Short mmCIF file of C-alpha atoms in Angstrom, two decimals:
data_model
loop_
_atom_site.label_atom_id
_atom_site.label_comp_id
_atom_site.label_asym_id
_atom_site.label_seq_id
_atom_site.Cartn_x
_atom_site.Cartn_y
_atom_site.Cartn_z
CA MET A 5 -27.63 -0.64 9.17
CA THR A 6 -29.81 0.94 11.87
CA MET A 7 -32.31 -1.03 13.91
CA HIS A 8 -35.03 0.09 16.31
CA ASP A 9 -37.11 -1.19 19.17
CA ASN A 10 -39.19 0.67 21.70
CA THR A 11 -36.29 1.59 23.94
CA HIS A 12 -33.12 1.56 21.90
CA GLU A 13 -31.63 2.84 18.69
CA PHE A 14 -28.18 1.82 17.60
CA THR A 15 -26.01 1.22 14.61
CA ILE A 16 -24.00 -1.93 13.96
CA VAL A 17 -20.62 -0.74 12.78
CA GLY A 18 -17.45 -2.27 11.47
CA ASN A 19 -13.94 -2.03 12.84
CA GLY A 20 -13.79 1.64 13.74
CA PRO A 21 -12.42 2.94 17.07
CA VAL A 22 -14.73 2.75 20.09
CA GLY A 23 -14.63 5.29 22.90
CA GLY A 24 -11.15 6.51 21.89
CA LEU A 25 -9.64 3.02 22.03
CA GLU A 26 -8.03 1.60 18.90
CA ARG A 27 -8.52 -1.83 17.31
CA GLN A 28 -4.90 -3.05 17.38
CA LEU A 29 -5.38 -6.63 18.59
CA LYS A 30 -5.05 -9.11 15.74
CA GLY A 31 -6.61 -12.56 15.50
CA ARG A 32 -3.53 -14.33 16.83
CA HIS A 33 -3.43 -11.95 19.81
CA VAL A 34 -7.07 -12.63 20.71
CA GLN A 35 -6.62 -16.40 20.30
CA LEU A 36 -3.63 -16.51 22.63
CA ILE A 37 -5.19 -14.03 25.08
CA ALA A 38 -8.17 -16.39 25.22
CA ILE A 39 -5.87 -19.34 25.89
CA GLY A 40 -3.87 -17.36 28.44
CA GLY A 41 -7.10 -16.39 30.17
CA THR A 42 -8.15 -20.02 30.31
CA ILE A 43 -4.83 -21.30 31.68
CA GLY A 44 -4.47 -19.33 34.89
CA THR A 45 -2.76 -19.43 38.24
CA GLY A 46 -5.59 -21.54 39.61
CA LEU A 47 -4.55 -24.48 37.43
CA PHE A 48 -0.82 -24.26 38.21
CA MET A 49 -1.03 -23.23 41.87
CA GLY A 50 -4.44 -24.46 43.04
CA SER A 51 -4.68 -27.88 41.37
CA GLY A 52 -2.52 -29.49 44.06
CA LYS A 53 -5.03 -28.66 46.78
CA THR A 54 -7.93 -29.62 44.51
CA ILE A 55 -6.43 -33.07 43.87
CA SER A 56 -5.84 -33.58 47.60
CA LEU A 57 -9.53 -32.80 48.24
CA ALA A 58 -11.20 -34.71 45.40
CA GLY A 59 -8.64 -37.29 44.26
CA PRO A 60 -8.83 -38.35 40.58
CA SER A 61 -12.42 -37.06 40.38
CA VAL A 62 -10.85 -33.63 40.06
CA ILE A 63 -10.76 -34.41 36.33
CA LEU A 64 -14.56 -34.49 36.26
CA VAL A 65 -14.71 -31.33 38.40
CA TYR A 66 -12.79 -29.33 35.80
CA ALA A 67 -14.80 -30.88 32.95
CA VAL A 68 -18.13 -29.88 34.53
CA ILE A 69 -17.02 -26.30 35.20
CA GLY A 70 -15.65 -25.94 31.67
CA PHE A 71 -18.89 -27.31 30.18
CA PHE A 72 -21.11 -24.71 31.83
CA LEU A 73 -18.77 -21.76 31.33
CA PHE A 74 -18.65 -22.45 27.60
CA PHE A 75 -22.31 -21.45 27.41
CA VAL A 76 -21.61 -18.25 29.33
CA MET A 77 -19.00 -17.39 26.73
CA ARG A 78 -21.35 -18.15 23.85
CA ALA A 79 -23.98 -15.88 25.38
CA MET A 80 -21.34 -13.16 25.77
CA GLY A 81 -20.20 -13.60 22.16
CA GLU A 82 -23.72 -13.22 20.77
CA LEU A 83 -24.27 -10.10 22.90
CA LEU A 84 -21.04 -8.35 21.88
CA LEU A 85 -21.50 -9.06 18.20
CA SER A 86 -25.06 -7.71 18.25
CA ASP A 87 -23.67 -4.16 18.63
CA LEU A 88 -19.99 -3.44 18.02
CA ARG A 89 -20.23 -0.20 19.97
CA TYR A 90 -20.08 -2.31 23.12
CA LYS A 91 -16.54 -1.94 24.46
CA SER A 92 -17.11 -4.94 26.70
CA PHE A 93 -19.85 -6.97 28.37
CA ARG A 94 -20.16 -4.11 30.90
CA ASP A 95 -21.59 -1.90 28.18
CA ALA A 96 -24.03 -4.64 27.18
CA ALA A 97 -25.17 -5.00 30.79
CA GLY A 98 -25.65 -1.24 31.21
CA ASP A 99 -27.60 -1.02 27.96
CA LEU A 100 -29.84 -4.05 28.44
CA LEU A 101 -30.34 -4.15 32.22
CA GLY A 102 -29.93 -0.50 33.15
CA PRO A 103 -27.21 1.87 34.44
CA TRP A 104 -27.03 0.01 37.77
CA ALA A 105 -25.87 -3.13 35.96
CA GLY A 106 -23.11 -1.27 34.12
CA PHE A 107 -21.93 0.24 37.41
CA PHE A 108 -22.04 -3.01 39.41
CA THR A 109 -20.54 -5.11 36.61
CA GLY A 110 -17.72 -2.70 35.84
CA TRP A 111 -16.62 -2.16 39.41
CA THR A 112 -17.11 -5.82 40.41
CA TYR A 113 -15.05 -6.96 37.43
CA TRP A 114 -12.39 -4.45 38.46
CA PHE A 115 -12.53 -5.88 41.98
CA CYS A 116 -12.39 -9.45 40.62
CA TRP A 117 -9.16 -8.84 38.78
CA VAL A 118 -7.58 -6.75 41.52
CA VAL A 119 -8.26 -9.60 43.96
CA THR A 120 -6.95 -12.10 41.38
CA GLY A 121 -3.87 -9.92 40.94
CA ILE A 122 -3.37 -9.98 44.70
CA ALA A 123 -3.61 -13.79 44.56
CA ASP A 124 -1.00 -13.75 41.80
CA VAL A 125 1.29 -11.56 43.92
CA VAL A 126 0.95 -14.10 46.73
CA ALA A 127 1.58 -17.03 44.34
CA ILE A 128 4.63 -15.42 42.73
CA ALA A 129 6.21 -14.75 46.11
CA GLY A 130 5.74 -18.46 46.84
CA TYR A 131 7.27 -19.52 43.50
CA ILE A 132 10.35 -17.38 44.08
CA THR A 133 11.17 -19.38 47.22
CA PHE A 134 11.84 -22.37 44.92
CA TRP A 135 15.16 -20.71 44.01
CA TRP A 136 15.72 -18.28 46.88
CA PRO A 137 14.04 -19.59 50.03
CA ASP A 138 15.63 -16.90 52.22
CA VAL A 139 14.51 -13.87 50.19
CA PRO A 140 11.91 -11.75 52.07
CA LEU A 141 8.54 -12.26 50.37
CA TRP A 142 7.87 -8.54 49.93
CA ILE A 143 10.82 -8.06 47.55
CA PRO A 144 9.59 -10.26 44.64
CA ALA A 145 6.07 -8.87 45.23
CA ILE A 146 7.20 -5.26 44.73
CA VAL A 147 9.33 -6.18 41.69
CA PHE A 148 6.36 -8.02 40.20
CA ILE A 149 4.01 -5.03 40.55
CA THR A 150 6.61 -2.74 38.95
CA VAL A 151 6.97 -5.12 36.00
CA LEU A 152 3.19 -5.11 35.51
CA VAL A 153 3.13 -1.33 35.19
CA GLY A 154 5.94 -1.48 32.63
CA LEU A 155 4.16 -4.15 30.56
CA ASN A 156 0.91 -2.19 30.31
CA LEU A 157 2.16 1.36 29.66
CA PRO A 158 2.94 0.86 25.94
CA THR A 159 0.26 0.42 23.26
CA VAL A 160 -2.44 -2.25 23.41
CA LYS A 161 -0.63 -3.98 20.54
CA ALA A 162 2.42 -4.32 22.79
CA PHE A 163 0.18 -5.84 25.46
CA GLY A 164 -1.16 -8.27 22.86
CA GLU A 165 2.36 -9.32 21.87
CA THR A 166 3.35 -9.82 25.51
CA GLU A 167 0.31 -11.98 26.21
CA PHE A 168 0.88 -13.88 22.98
CA TRP A 169 4.31 -15.05 24.16
CA PHE A 170 3.21 -15.61 27.77
CA ALA A 171 0.39 -17.87 26.56
CA LEU A 172 2.74 -19.67 24.17
CA ILE A 173 5.07 -20.47 27.08
CA LYS A 174 2.15 -21.95 29.04
CA ILE A 175 1.05 -24.04 26.07
CA ILE A 176 4.55 -25.45 25.55
CA ALA A 177 4.86 -26.21 29.29
CA ILE A 178 1.59 -28.14 29.51
CA VAL A 179 2.20 -30.05 26.28
CA SER A 180 5.69 -30.92 27.58
CA LEU A 181 4.19 -32.11 30.87
CA ILE A 182 1.76 -34.35 28.99
CA VAL A 183 4.52 -35.79 26.80
CA VAL A 184 6.90 -36.41 29.75
CA GLY A 185 4.03 -37.87 31.78
CA ILE A 186 3.12 -40.34 29.04
CA ALA A 187 6.79 -41.30 28.75
CA MET A 188 6.85 -42.01 32.51
CA ILE A 189 3.66 -44.06 32.34
CA ILE A 190 4.99 -46.30 29.54
CA ASP A 191 8.38 -46.66 31.34
CA LEU A 192 10.47 -44.61 28.91
CA VAL A 193 11.73 -42.47 31.81
CA PRO A 194 14.02 -44.26 34.32
CA GLY A 195 12.82 -44.15 37.91
CA ALA A 196 9.23 -43.33 37.01
CA GLY A 197 8.15 -45.54 39.90
CA SER A 198 4.43 -46.14 40.23
CA ALA A 199 3.37 -44.02 37.25
CA SER A 200 0.34 -45.73 35.70
CA PHE A 201 -3.15 -44.92 34.47
CA ALA A 202 -4.26 -47.36 37.18
CA ASN A 203 -3.60 -44.56 39.71
CA LEU A 204 -6.84 -43.02 38.49
CA TYR A 205 -8.88 -45.72 40.24
CA ASN A 206 -6.71 -48.12 42.31
CA ASP A 207 -6.71 -46.16 45.60
CA GLY A 208 -10.30 -45.79 46.69
CA GLY A 209 -11.71 -45.59 43.18
CA PHE A 210 -12.33 -42.53 41.02
CA PHE A 211 -14.15 -40.81 43.94
CA PRO A 212 -11.85 -41.80 46.84
CA THR A 213 -12.95 -38.98 49.17
CA GLY A 214 -16.66 -39.57 48.61
CA PRO A 215 -19.37 -37.19 47.37
CA MET A 216 -18.36 -34.31 49.65
CA GLY A 217 -14.73 -34.62 48.59
CA PHE A 218 -15.91 -34.27 45.01
CA VAL A 219 -17.95 -31.18 46.00
CA ALA A 220 -14.94 -29.71 47.79
CA GLY A 221 -12.98 -29.89 44.56
CA PHE A 222 -15.21 -27.22 43.03
CA GLN A 223 -14.19 -24.70 45.69
CA ILE A 224 -10.68 -24.15 44.35
CA ALA A 225 -11.16 -25.42 40.79
CA VAL A 226 -13.59 -22.67 39.83
CA PHE A 227 -10.81 -20.12 40.39
CA ALA A 228 -8.79 -21.83 37.66
CA PHE A 229 -11.35 -20.60 35.13
CA VAL A 230 -11.37 -16.91 36.01
CA GLY A 231 -10.33 -14.97 32.94
CA VAL A 232 -12.18 -17.21 30.52
CA GLU A 233 -14.34 -14.15 29.73
CA LEU A 234 -11.28 -11.97 29.03
CA VAL A 235 -11.91 -11.92 25.29
CA GLY A 236 -15.09 -10.01 26.13
CA ALA A 237 -13.02 -7.21 27.62
CA THR A 238 -10.95 -6.86 24.42
CA ALA A 239 -13.96 -6.25 22.15
CA ALA A 240 -13.25 -2.55 21.57
CA GLU A 241 -9.60 -3.19 20.64
CA THR A 242 -10.03 -6.28 18.45
CA GLN A 243 -9.58 -6.20 14.70
CA ASP A 244 -12.42 -7.88 12.78
CA PRO A 245 -14.38 -8.97 15.91
CA HIS A 246 -17.00 -10.83 13.82
CA LYS A 247 -14.24 -13.26 12.86
CA THR A 248 -11.90 -13.34 15.85
CA LEU A 249 -14.39 -13.45 18.76
CA PRO A 250 -16.37 -16.50 17.52
CA ARG A 251 -13.14 -18.33 16.74
CA ALA A 252 -11.74 -17.62 20.22
CA VAL A 253 -14.96 -18.65 21.99
CA ASN A 254 -15.53 -21.81 19.93
CA SER A 255 -12.02 -23.05 20.68
CA ILE A 256 -12.74 -23.13 24.44
CA PRO A 257 -13.81 -26.83 24.56
CA ILE A 258 -10.65 -28.10 22.88
CA ARG A 259 -8.52 -25.90 25.15
CA MET A 260 -10.28 -27.33 28.20
CA LEU A 261 -9.80 -30.87 26.91
CA ILE A 262 -6.06 -30.49 26.33
CA PHE A 263 -4.85 -28.03 28.92
CA TYR A 264 -7.07 -28.99 31.86
CA ILE A 265 -8.32 -32.53 31.41
CA GLY A 266 -5.18 -33.78 29.63
CA ALA A 267 -2.79 -32.26 32.16
CA LEU A 268 -4.77 -33.48 35.18
CA VAL A 269 -5.11 -37.02 33.81
CA ILE A 270 -1.33 -37.18 33.45
CA ILE A 271 -0.62 -35.67 36.89
CA CYS A 272 -3.03 -38.05 38.65
CA SER A 273 -1.59 -41.00 36.70
CA VAL A 274 2.06 -40.20 37.42
CA THR A 275 1.60 -39.28 41.09
CA PRO A 276 -0.86 -41.24 43.28
CA TRP A 277 -3.38 -38.66 44.51
CA ARG A 278 -2.47 -39.13 48.19
CA GLN A 279 1.11 -38.09 47.40
CA VAL A 280 0.14 -34.79 45.77
CA SER A 281 1.02 -31.95 48.12
CA PRO A 282 -1.70 -29.30 48.54
CA ASP A 283 0.98 -26.72 49.33
CA GLU A 284 2.92 -26.77 46.06
CA SER A 285 2.39 -26.86 42.32
CA PRO A 286 1.93 -30.47 41.10
CA PHE A 287 3.44 -29.40 37.76
CA VAL A 288 6.79 -28.69 39.40
CA ALA A 289 6.53 -31.79 41.61
CA MET A 290 5.92 -34.08 38.62
CA PHE A 291 9.12 -33.07 36.83
CA THR A 292 11.04 -33.42 40.10
CA LEU A 293 9.61 -36.94 40.45
CA ALA A 294 10.84 -37.71 36.94
CA GLY A 295 14.35 -36.87 38.08
CA LEU A 296 14.45 -33.79 35.89
CA ALA A 297 15.63 -31.30 38.49
CA ILE A 298 16.57 -28.69 35.87
CA ALA A 299 13.25 -29.21 34.13
CA ALA A 300 11.50 -28.67 37.46
CA GLY A 301 13.24 -25.30 37.70
CA VAL A 302 12.14 -24.48 34.17
CA VAL A 303 8.54 -25.43 34.98
CA ASN A 304 8.67 -23.26 38.08
CA PHE A 305 9.71 -20.41 35.79
CA VAL A 306 6.78 -21.24 33.52
CA VAL A 307 4.42 -21.19 36.49
CA LEU A 308 5.94 -17.85 37.45
CA THR A 309 5.28 -16.44 33.97
CA SER A 310 1.76 -17.87 34.12
CA ALA A 311 0.99 -15.88 37.24
CA THR A 312 2.55 -12.80 35.64
CA SER A 313 0.43 -13.36 32.54
CA SER A 314 -2.75 -13.71 34.62
CA ALA A 315 -2.10 -10.49 36.51
CA ASN A 316 -1.01 -8.72 33.31
CA SER A 317 -4.31 -9.62 31.66
CA GLY A 318 -6.17 -8.57 34.77
CA ILE A 319 -4.53 -5.16 34.93
CA TYR A 320 -5.25 -4.67 31.23
CA SER A 321 -8.94 -5.51 31.65
CA THR A 322 -9.40 -3.51 34.87
CA SER A 323 -7.84 -0.40 33.34
CA ARG A 324 -10.30 -0.64 30.42
CA MET A 325 -13.21 -1.21 32.77
CA VAL A 326 -12.36 1.82 34.92
CA TYR A 327 -11.82 3.86 31.74
CA GLY A 328 -15.30 2.90 30.51
CA LEU A 329 -16.80 3.66 33.93
CA ALA A 330 -15.22 7.10 33.88
CA LEU A 331 -16.65 7.85 30.43
CA ASP A 332 -20.11 7.05 31.80
CA GLY A 333 -19.60 9.19 34.89
CA ASP A 334 -19.40 6.11 37.15
CA ALA A 335 -15.75 6.73 38.07
CA PRO A 336 -13.65 9.90 38.60
CA THR A 337 -13.12 11.87 35.38
CA PRO A 338 -9.27 11.59 35.35
CA PHE A 339 -9.63 7.83 34.81
CA GLY A 340 -11.25 8.55 31.45
CA ARG A 341 -8.12 10.09 29.94
CA LEU A 342 -5.89 8.31 27.44
CA SER A 343 -2.16 8.69 26.91
CA GLY A 344 -0.73 9.56 23.52
CA ARG A 345 -0.49 5.79 22.91
CA LYS A 346 -4.24 5.38 23.55
CA VAL A 347 -3.67 3.69 26.94
CA PRO A 348 -5.78 4.69 30.01
CA VAL A 349 -2.73 5.39 32.17
CA ASN A 350 -4.51 6.83 35.20
CA ALA A 351 -6.90 3.87 35.35
CA LEU A 352 -3.91 1.53 34.96
CA LEU A 353 -1.91 3.05 37.84
CA PHE A 354 -5.02 3.11 40.03
CA SER A 355 -5.49 -0.66 39.60
CA CYS A 356 -1.81 -1.49 40.11
CA ALA A 357 -1.71 0.45 43.37
CA PHE A 358 -4.21 -1.94 44.93
CA LEU A 359 -1.91 -4.91 44.26
CA LEU A 360 0.23 -3.66 47.13
CA ILE A 361 -2.40 -5.23 49.41
CA GLY A 362 -0.93 -8.56 48.32
CA VAL A 363 2.37 -7.60 49.96
CA VAL A 364 0.57 -7.17 53.29
CA MET A 365 -1.41 -10.40 52.90
CA LEU A 366 1.80 -12.39 52.47
CA TYR A 367 2.34 -11.93 56.20
CA SER A 368 -1.27 -12.45 57.32
CA GLY A 369 -1.51 -16.26 57.14
CA ASP A 370 0.37 -19.37 58.19
CA SER A 371 1.21 -20.33 54.59
CA VAL A 372 1.09 -18.97 51.06
CA ILE A 373 -1.54 -21.52 50.00
CA GLU A 374 -3.77 -20.53 52.95
CA VAL A 375 -3.76 -16.89 51.89
CA PHE A 376 -4.17 -17.93 48.26
CA THR A 377 -7.28 -19.99 49.13
CA VAL A 378 -9.06 -17.11 50.89
CA VAL A 379 -8.22 -14.55 48.22
CA SER A 380 -9.09 -16.87 45.33
CA THR A 381 -12.47 -17.71 46.92
CA ILE A 382 -13.44 -14.03 47.14
CA SER A 383 -12.41 -13.63 43.51
CA SER A 384 -14.41 -16.70 42.46
CA VAL A 385 -17.62 -15.44 44.07
CA CYS A 386 -17.28 -12.08 42.33
CA PHE A 387 -16.59 -13.74 38.98
CA VAL A 388 -19.74 -15.85 39.41
CA PHE A 389 -21.61 -12.55 39.83
CA VAL A 390 -20.09 -11.15 36.62
CA TRP A 391 -20.86 -14.35 34.67
CA SER A 392 -24.43 -14.19 36.01
CA ILE A 393 -24.80 -10.58 34.81
CA ILE A 394 -23.68 -11.69 31.34
CA LEU A 395 -26.44 -14.32 31.35
CA LEU A 396 -29.05 -11.86 32.64
CA SER A 397 -28.02 -9.45 29.87
CA TYR A 398 -28.52 -12.27 27.38
CA VAL A 399 -32.02 -12.94 28.73
CA ALA A 400 -32.89 -9.22 28.40
CA TYR A 401 -31.43 -9.18 24.88
CA ARG A 402 -33.59 -12.14 23.86
CA ARG A 403 -36.69 -10.47 25.29
CA ARG A 404 -36.11 -6.92 23.99
CA ARG A 405 -34.35 -7.56 20.69
CA PRO A 406 -35.63 -10.83 19.20
CA HIS A 407 -34.94 -9.50 15.69
CA LEU A 408 -31.22 -9.32 16.48
CA HIS A 409 -31.20 -12.84 17.87
CA ALA A 410 -32.98 -14.06 14.73
CA ALA A 411 -30.37 -12.34 12.54
CA SER A 412 -27.37 -13.49 14.62
CA THR A 413 -24.81 -15.77 13.00
CA PHE A 414 -23.36 -16.70 16.40
CA ARG A 415 -26.29 -17.82 18.53
CA MET A 416 -25.85 -19.37 21.95
CA PRO A 417 -26.58 -23.14 21.80
CA GLY A 418 -29.49 -24.16 23.98
CA GLY A 419 -30.68 -20.58 24.42
CA LEU A 420 -32.73 -19.78 27.51
CA VAL A 421 -32.88 -23.43 28.62
CA MET A 422 -29.09 -23.50 29.05
CA VAL A 423 -29.21 -20.16 30.85
CA GLY A 424 -31.39 -21.81 33.49
CA ALA A 425 -29.03 -24.79 33.71
CA VAL A 426 -26.00 -22.55 34.19
CA PHE A 427 -27.74 -20.57 36.93
CA ALA A 428 -28.52 -23.84 38.72
CA PHE A 429 -24.83 -24.76 38.47
CA PHE A 430 -23.80 -21.39 39.91
CA ALA A 431 -26.13 -21.99 42.86
CA PHE A 432 -24.37 -25.32 43.40
CA ILE A 433 -20.97 -23.57 43.35
CA LEU A 434 -22.05 -21.09 46.03
CA TRP A 435 -23.37 -23.95 48.15
CA ALA A 436 -20.07 -25.84 47.71
CA LEU A 437 -18.18 -22.82 49.02
CA THR A 438 -20.09 -23.08 52.31
CA GLN A 439 -18.81 -26.60 53.00
CA GLU A 440 -15.27 -25.71 54.15
CA THR A 441 -14.28 -23.22 56.83
CA ASP A 442 -11.73 -21.24 54.80
CA THR A 443 -13.95 -20.83 51.74
CA LEU A 444 -17.02 -20.10 53.90
CA THR A 445 -15.17 -17.28 55.63
CA ALA A 446 -14.28 -15.71 52.29
CA LEU A 447 -17.87 -16.19 51.05
CA LEU A 448 -19.28 -14.38 54.08
CA VAL A 449 -16.88 -11.46 53.61
CA THR A 450 -17.79 -10.91 49.95
CA PRO A 451 -21.26 -9.28 50.55
CA VAL A 452 -19.43 -6.38 52.20
CA TRP A 453 -18.16 -5.45 48.73
CA PHE A 454 -21.64 -5.38 47.23
CA ALA A 455 -22.98 -3.32 50.15
CA ALA A 456 -20.21 -0.77 49.65
CA LEU A 457 -20.87 -0.78 45.91
CA GLY A 458 -24.57 -0.11 46.51
CA LEU A 459 -23.77 2.92 48.64
CA GLY A 460 -21.29 4.12 46.02
CA TYR A 461 -23.92 3.83 43.31
CA LEU A 462 -26.39 5.95 45.28
CA VAL A 463 -23.76 8.66 45.71
CA VAL A 464 -22.71 8.60 42.05
CA ARG A 465 -26.28 8.74 40.73
CA ARG A 466 -26.96 11.88 42.78
CA SER A 467 -23.93 13.67 41.36
CA PRO A 468 -24.96 16.56 39.04
CA ASP A 469 -22.03 15.72 36.73
CA HIS A 470 -23.09 12.11 36.22
CA ALA A 471 -25.82 12.63 33.62
CA ALA A 472 -23.76 15.26 31.77
CA LEU A 473 -20.77 12.95 31.46
CA ARG A 474 -22.94 10.04 30.29
CA ASP A 475 -24.62 12.24 27.64
CA LEU A 476 -21.25 13.58 26.47
CA HIS A 477 -19.88 10.05 26.10
CA ARG A 478 -22.94 8.94 24.13
CA ARG A 479 -22.57 11.90 21.75
CA LYS A 480 -18.91 11.00 21.19
CA VAL A 481 -19.79 7.37 20.47
CA ALA A 482 -22.50 8.50 18.05
CA ALA A 483 -19.95 10.70 16.24
CA GLU A 484 -17.48 7.79 16.06
CA THR A 485 -20.23 5.55 14.71
CA ALA A 486 -21.09 8.07 11.98
CA SER A 487 -17.40 8.47 11.11
CA ALA A 488 -16.94 4.69 10.85
CA GLU A 489 -20.02 4.40 8.64
CA ARG A 490 -18.74 7.15 6.31
CA TYR A 491 -15.33 5.46 6.14
CA ARG A 492 -16.88 2.08 5.37
CA SER A 493 -19.14 3.51 2.64
CA ARG A 494 -16.22 4.93 0.66
#
């Protein structure tokens, strides 16, 4: 089926390959990748500091963030399903907003995940000290980066399997924490001490640190949600996207309810909020409090795999973004080459190399959590930019292609009204980041990236090879589209 408007002609195709990538990710892979993207290092590592800032009201903080980001994901889902030639939301942005949007979105998303990967390197080095406090921090960091390269070099199906099991480990860990926590609250675990649901309100109320303490909770909590859009980066390698993408997006609310709200309710009930250390994972601390020293070690391992999973997903998505940028002439040509296993190896190694910055940053602050806070804030600001571009692309799609919106079977609830509400929430997030010194510093540094990106765009657009590469890529996509249509019509 071919559709037209004044500026665009495209064909909605089935499950054929896109841009040389192959659709090897099955429904179960996408579902668990979506869950793994939702449950990130920010929840395991950053929730301790968030609780110390906001007290029990941290539960509401996570609920509010999850509520608004669900609408971003619905907008992204409708966009990607409107044209299955989109490899990711970057392609949708470039098509609907212009080449500048594809360039800025692709490179900023790359930067987002590289910075997140650096945060994961920092976090993992901190987790390792649980077992080996005397090991130099740079050793686990280097080993971690090497493992990431090894996990991403095989086929995308192998990546999907790896993420499937990583996400499953996180699910089991959080469910176990909830079960053990409930057992402590109802006195089934000896020595549970003051564990009680009353801890949610008996020490200063639900908002014990006042309105500004509640606001401060958003500063770190928003980082826990980075990666929620990861399913949008798997679009070109997903089997039956019309079925798997809506299912993955629609399951976000229940995932938030169980894995964020459920876990935080239990943590705040078992451990009075004043006793939660901002410098360590409250997940590990809770099992230690229960007298389950071995279990605490197991949970630390789970937290370690969670950080590995987050960085693994990030390196996967950044390699695909850089690959797509190269095909459009927005990145060096070698990054647009695939291995025999259909993996963009050059783009992958390029992204992994930048994680070495995390090794240096381990020695740049007074504590791991201090470095983690600065790095995660920079990442959060850039992710807010990417989420905003997704919404702007949705607005352009509604304006330019109303016939597609009318025909969509996966429309965003609330439409343009909710887009305005989400933008207002994003403005609130940026304001919240100005309220603490460490997050304000990171916020002020972030514009340097966009200034550098603007200069890079001007240089790229003047390159004589840029237009030729973009035209060549479009001809290849058109040929793939025609081939998929012929295959489907048989």
